[in-house]
mmCIF file of C-alpha atoms in Angstrom:
data_model
loop_
_atom_site.group_PDB
_atom_site.id
_atom_site.type_symbol
_atom_site.label_atom_id
_atom_site.label_comp_id
_atom_site.label_asym_id
_atom_site.label_seq_id
_atom_site.Cartn_x
_atom_site.Cartn_y
_atom_site.Cartn_z
ATOM 1 C CA MET A 1 -28.075 174.527 -0.114
ATOM 2 C CA PRO A 2 -26.521 175.869 -3.283
ATOM 3 C CA THR A 3 -23.456 177.990 -3.023
ATOM 4 C CA ILE A 4 -22.261 181.062 -5.001
ATOM 5 C CA TYR A 5 -18.494 180.920 -5.715
ATOM 6 C CA VAL A 6 -16.749 184.236 -6.398
ATOM 7 C CA VAL A 7 -13.375 183.930 -8.149
ATOM 8 C CA ALA A 8 -11.471 187.255 -8.526
ATOM 9 C CA GLN A 9 -7.774 188.149 -8.227
ATOM 10 C CA GLU A 10 -8.197 191.284 -6.072
ATOM 11 C CA GLN A 11 -9.495 190.972 -2.538
ATOM 12 C CA ASP A 12 -11.502 194.159 -2.825
ATOM 13 C CA GLU A 13 -13.220 192.819 -5.952
ATOM 14 C CA ARG A 14 -14.059 189.538 -4.259
ATOM 15 C CA ALA A 15 -15.462 191.342 -1.237
ATOM 16 C CA ALA A 16 -17.545 193.725 -3.328
ATOM 17 C CA ILE A 17 -19.124 190.981 -5.416
ATOM 18 C CA ALA A 18 -19.684 188.760 -2.413
ATOM 19 C CA ALA A 19 -21.408 191.619 -0.589
ATOM 20 C CA LEU A 20 -23.923 192.126 -3.373
ATOM 21 C CA VAL A 21 -24.836 188.463 -3.360
ATOM 22 C CA CYS A 22 -24.767 188.051 0.424
ATOM 23 C CA GLN A 23 -27.477 190.685 0.703
ATOM 24 C CA GLU A 24 -29.836 188.019 -0.744
ATOM 25 C CA CYS A 25 -28.989 185.686 2.165
ATOM 26 C CA ARG A 26 -27.126 183.212 -0.073
ATOM 27 C CA SER A 27 -24.173 181.025 0.814
ATOM 28 C CA VAL A 28 -21.016 182.592 -0.689
ATOM 29 C CA GLU A 29 -17.431 181.528 -0.829
ATOM 30 C CA VAL A 30 -14.536 183.470 -2.382
ATOM 31 C CA PHE A 31 -11.287 182.435 -4.103
ATOM 32 C CA LYS A 32 -8.391 184.343 -5.514
ATOM 33 C CA ASP A 33 -8.034 182.232 -8.619
ATOM 34 C CA VAL A 34 -9.391 179.229 -10.567
ATOM 35 C CA SER A 35 -6.724 176.813 -9.212
ATOM 36 C CA ALA A 36 -7.657 177.540 -5.596
ATOM 37 C CA PHE A 37 -11.341 177.083 -6.444
ATOM 38 C CA LEU A 38 -10.835 173.809 -8.281
ATOM 39 C CA ALA A 39 -8.836 172.387 -5.342
ATOM 40 C CA HIS A 40 -11.805 173.093 -3.063
ATOM 41 C CA LYS A 41 -15.031 172.532 -5.013
ATOM 42 C CA ASP A 42 -17.058 169.384 -4.836
ATOM 43 C CA PRO A 43 -18.634 169.060 -8.329
ATOM 44 C CA SER A 44 -21.579 167.082 -6.919
ATOM 45 C CA GLU A 45 -23.005 170.164 -5.227
ATOM 46 C CA PRO A 46 -25.301 172.699 -6.976
ATOM 47 C CA GLY A 47 -24.241 176.325 -7.296
ATOM 48 C CA CYS A 48 -22.775 178.804 -9.761
ATOM 49 C CA VAL A 49 -19.483 180.628 -10.303
ATOM 50 C CA ILE A 50 -19.058 184.391 -10.625
ATOM 51 C CA LEU A 51 -15.678 184.720 -12.383
ATOM 52 C CA GLU A 52 -13.961 188.041 -12.869
ATOM 53 C CA LEU A 53 -11.889 188.120 -16.045
ATOM 54 C CA LYS A 54 -9.534 190.987 -16.738
ATOM 55 C CA GLU A 55 -8.083 189.464 -19.883
ATOM 56 C CA PRO A 56 -10.161 189.190 -23.058
ATOM 57 C CA ALA A 57 -8.779 185.734 -23.830
ATOM 58 C CA SER A 58 -8.627 183.369 -20.843
ATOM 59 C CA ALA A 59 -8.369 179.640 -20.329
ATOM 60 C CA SER A 60 -10.173 179.993 -16.994
ATOM 61 C CA ILE A 61 -13.636 179.386 -18.390
ATOM 62 C CA ARG A 62 -12.513 176.300 -20.278
ATOM 63 C CA ARG A 63 -10.808 174.945 -17.168
ATOM 64 C CA LEU A 64 -13.964 175.423 -15.166
ATOM 65 C CA ARG A 65 -16.145 173.854 -17.777
ATOM 66 C CA GLU A 66 -13.801 170.903 -18.072
ATOM 67 C CA PHE A 67 -13.742 169.997 -14.407
ATOM 68 C CA LEU A 68 -17.066 171.372 -13.219
ATOM 69 C CA GLU A 69 -19.362 171.146 -16.183
ATOM 70 C CA PRO A 70 -22.676 171.262 -14.223
ATOM 71 C CA LEU A 71 -21.805 174.656 -12.649
ATOM 72 C CA PRO A 72 -22.918 177.703 -14.713
ATOM 73 C CA ILE A 73 -20.297 180.493 -14.999
ATOM 74 C CA ILE A 74 -21.204 184.184 -14.807
ATOM 75 C CA VAL A 75 -18.338 186.230 -16.229
ATOM 76 C CA VAL A 76 -17.685 189.737 -14.859
ATOM 77 C CA SER A 77 -15.565 191.999 -16.984
ATOM 78 C CA PRO A 78 -14.201 195.522 -16.659
ATOM 79 C CA SER A 79 -15.378 196.196 -20.153
ATOM 80 C CA ALA A 80 -18.643 195.774 -22.067
ATOM 81 C CA VAL A 81 -16.816 195.118 -25.379
ATOM 82 C CA VAL A 82 -19.063 192.917 -27.524
ATOM 83 C CA ALA A 83 -16.199 190.780 -28.736
ATOM 84 C CA ARG A 84 -15.216 189.941 -25.167
ATOM 85 C CA ALA A 85 -18.778 188.920 -24.305
ATOM 86 C CA VAL A 86 -19.066 186.749 -27.394
ATOM 87 C CA GLN A 87 -15.801 185.043 -26.661
ATOM 88 C CA ALA A 88 -16.808 184.342 -23.093
ATOM 89 C CA MET A 89 -20.122 182.818 -24.198
ATOM 90 C CA LYS A 90 -18.382 180.673 -26.797
ATOM 91 C CA GLN A 91 -16.065 179.366 -24.172
ATOM 92 C CA GLY A 92 -19.076 178.216 -22.140
ATOM 93 C CA ALA A 93 -20.118 181.123 -19.907
ATOM 94 C CA ALA A 94 -23.837 181.184 -19.031
ATOM 95 C CA ASP A 95 -23.890 184.986 -18.652
ATOM 96 C CA PHE A 96 -21.657 188.071 -19.063
ATOM 97 C CA LEU A 97 -21.880 191.234 -16.932
ATOM 98 C CA ALA A 98 -19.825 194.361 -17.381
ATOM 99 C CA LYS A 99 -18.776 196.682 -14.540
ATOM 100 C CA PRO A 100 -20.020 198.611 -12.746
ATOM 101 C CA LEU A 101 -22.146 195.771 -11.493
ATOM 102 C CA GLU A 102 -25.802 196.474 -10.845
ATOM 103 C CA LYS A 103 -27.215 194.458 -7.937
ATOM 104 C CA GLU A 104 -30.437 193.602 -9.745
ATOM 105 C CA ARG A 105 -28.666 192.317 -12.842
ATOM 106 C CA LEU A 106 -26.189 190.276 -10.790
ATOM 107 C CA VAL A 107 -28.908 188.738 -8.600
ATOM 108 C CA SER A 108 -30.993 187.855 -11.699
ATOM 109 C CA ALA A 109 -27.950 186.309 -13.397
ATOM 110 C CA VAL A 110 -27.215 184.284 -10.208
ATOM 111 C CA GLN A 111 -30.773 183.065 -9.966
ATOM 112 C CA ARG A 112 -30.692 181.954 -13.620
ATOM 113 C CA GLY A 113 -27.373 180.226 -12.942
ATOM 114 C CA LEU A 114 -28.821 178.369 -9.962
ATOM 115 C CA ASP A 115 -31.852 177.257 -11.991
ATOM 116 C CA ILE A 116 -29.485 175.907 -14.660
ATOM 117 C CA SER A 117 -27.372 174.157 -11.990
ATOM 118 C CA TRP A 118 -30.373 172.445 -10.422
ATOM 119 C CA ALA A 119 -31.600 171.327 -13.848
ATOM 120 C CA ARG A 120 -28.178 169.886 -14.750
ATOM 121 C CA MET A 121 -27.894 168.156 -11.401
ATOM 122 C CA GLU A 122 -31.321 166.591 -11.873
ATOM 123 C CA GLN A 123 -30.334 165.484 -15.350
ATOM 124 C CA THR A 124 -27.151 163.890 -14.024
ATOM 125 C CA ARG A 125 -29.107 162.195 -11.193
ATOM 126 C CA ARG A 126 -31.624 160.780 -13.657
ATOM 127 C CA LYS A 127 -28.852 159.444 -15.897
ATOM 128 C CA HIS A 128 -27.212 157.703 -13.008
ATOM 129 C CA GLU A 129 -30.577 156.267 -11.957
ATOM 130 C CA LEU A 130 -31.303 155.050 -15.470
ATOM 131 C CA LEU A 131 -27.884 153.493 -15.696
ATOM 132 C CA ALA A 132 -28.410 151.643 -12.439
ATOM 133 C CA ARG A 133 -31.731 150.320 -13.731
ATOM 134 C CA TYR A 134 -30.265 149.381 -17.067
ATOM 135 C CA GLN A 135 -27.581 147.393 -15.383
ATOM 136 C CA THR A 136 -30.239 145.211 -13.740
ATOM 137 C CA LEU A 137 -31.489 143.997 -17.149
ATOM 138 C CA SER A 138 -30.458 140.561 -18.269
ATOM 139 C CA ALA A 139 -28.676 140.229 -21.662
ATOM 140 C CA ARG A 140 -31.837 138.647 -23.070
ATOM 141 C CA GLU A 141 -34.007 141.497 -21.842
ATOM 142 C CA LYS A 142 -31.600 144.034 -23.516
ATOM 143 C CA ASP A 143 -31.723 142.067 -26.774
ATOM 144 C CA VAL A 144 -35.556 141.917 -26.725
ATOM 145 C CA VAL A 145 -36.048 145.620 -25.960
ATOM 146 C CA GLY A 146 -33.476 146.660 -28.582
ATOM 147 C CA ALA A 147 -35.153 144.469 -31.245
ATOM 148 C CA ILE A 148 -38.626 145.671 -30.369
ATOM 149 C CA LEU A 149 -37.562 149.328 -30.545
ATOM 150 C CA ASP A 150 -36.119 148.642 -33.926
ATOM 151 C CA GLY A 151 -39.696 148.122 -35.030
ATOM 152 C CA ARG A 152 -39.692 144.321 -35.167
ATOM 153 C CA PRO A 153 -42.893 142.405 -34.236
ATOM 154 C CA ASN A 154 -42.760 139.892 -31.389
ATOM 155 C CA ARG A 155 -42.814 136.882 -33.748
ATOM 156 C CA GLU A 156 -39.844 138.207 -35.713
ATOM 157 C CA VAL A 157 -37.946 138.905 -32.473
ATOM 158 C CA ALA A 158 -38.786 135.452 -31.250
ATOM 159 C CA LEU A 159 -37.497 133.890 -34.436
ATOM 160 C CA GLN A 160 -34.321 135.929 -34.398
ATOM 161 C CA LEU A 161 -33.561 135.008 -30.732
ATOM 162 C CA GLY A 162 -34.723 131.454 -30.953
ATOM 163 C CA ILE A 163 -37.426 131.816 -28.309
ATOM 164 C CA ARG A 164 -41.251 131.819 -28.199
ATOM 165 C CA PRO A 165 -43.345 134.955 -28.811
ATOM 166 C CA ARG A 166 -44.779 134.595 -25.334
ATOM 167 C CA THR A 167 -41.212 134.603 -23.888
ATOM 168 C CA VAL A 168 -40.549 137.842 -25.806
ATOM 169 C CA GLU A 169 -43.551 139.422 -24.128
ATOM 170 C CA ILE A 170 -42.358 138.308 -20.723
ATOM 171 C CA HIS A 171 -38.836 139.697 -21.273
ATOM 172 C CA ARG A 172 -40.312 142.992 -22.551
ATOM 173 C CA SER A 173 -42.637 143.270 -19.536
ATOM 174 C CA ASN A 174 -39.755 142.549 -17.120
ATOM 175 C CA ALA A 175 -37.488 145.081 -18.771
ATOM 176 C CA MET A 176 -40.205 147.733 -18.695
ATOM 177 C CA ALA A 177 -40.765 147.091 -14.980
ATOM 178 C CA LYS A 178 -37.041 147.328 -14.208
ATOM 179 C CA LEU A 179 -36.666 150.567 -16.211
ATOM 180 C CA GLY A 180 -39.787 152.174 -14.702
ATOM 181 C CA ALA A 181 -41.587 152.403 -18.030
ATOM 182 C CA ARG A 182 -45.354 152.022 -17.825
ATOM 183 C CA THR A 183 -46.003 152.366 -21.533
ATOM 184 C CA LEU A 184 -44.169 151.674 -24.777
ATOM 185 C CA PRO A 185 -43.624 155.411 -25.446
ATOM 186 C CA GLU A 186 -42.032 155.720 -22.031
ATOM 187 C CA LEU A 187 -39.818 152.768 -22.846
ATOM 188 C CA VAL A 188 -38.767 154.432 -26.077
ATOM 189 C CA ARG A 189 -37.934 157.705 -24.286
ATOM 190 C CA ILE A 190 -35.915 155.918 -21.595
ATOM 191 C CA TRP A 191 -34.043 153.876 -24.184
ATOM 192 C CA PHE A 192 -33.176 156.969 -26.168
ATOM 193 C CA ASP A 193 -32.014 158.727 -22.952
ATOM 194 C CA LEU A 194 -29.737 155.755 -22.335
ATOM 195 C CA ALA A 195 -28.424 155.797 -25.860
ATOM 196 C CA ASP A 196 -27.841 159.553 -25.678
ATOM 197 C CA GLY A 197 -25.646 158.992 -22.667
ATOM 198 C CA ASP A 198 -23.782 156.137 -24.364
ATOM 199 C CA MET A 199 -25.151 153.772 -21.706
ATOM 200 C CA CYS A 200 -26.581 151.160 -24.031
#
């Protein structure tokens, strides 16, 4: 179950924000500062952070993004100053809310944050799965797939690697099965996903 984490210096502020979210029957945990939160949080779990910032310039968002990148951050500020909102978003906040907090806006922001968190977790899970599959490929299978996706025909790949064209086809077929690609376009997409994550 995803958890909403409320980080605010004042106990009254933590309680007030938590009360608004708790009314939606969500799991909520509160912390007095970012350090206390980071010492507790397991980054493998989905959720989002509601962070109260009293200062216009704060390293809190950057710290959270550095250690808990998958968790969206909703910044709560005493002021609706545009510059402050822009700065928070540039630092990586997913949303910015000014006080006084409206329950509907906060709940909507939390739901968007949770949707983002689930999507990021799924993306991370898929990358790990792809990496595990990639690591089952033999060196020859990696060479064959890489050459084929460079646009080279089987005969040219075979000549380059010193093997028969039929052997190229076998290696390609085996690699596609291991990676879970049923078609060549799927293989291309998976290979690009691996390359995007610096996995191949």
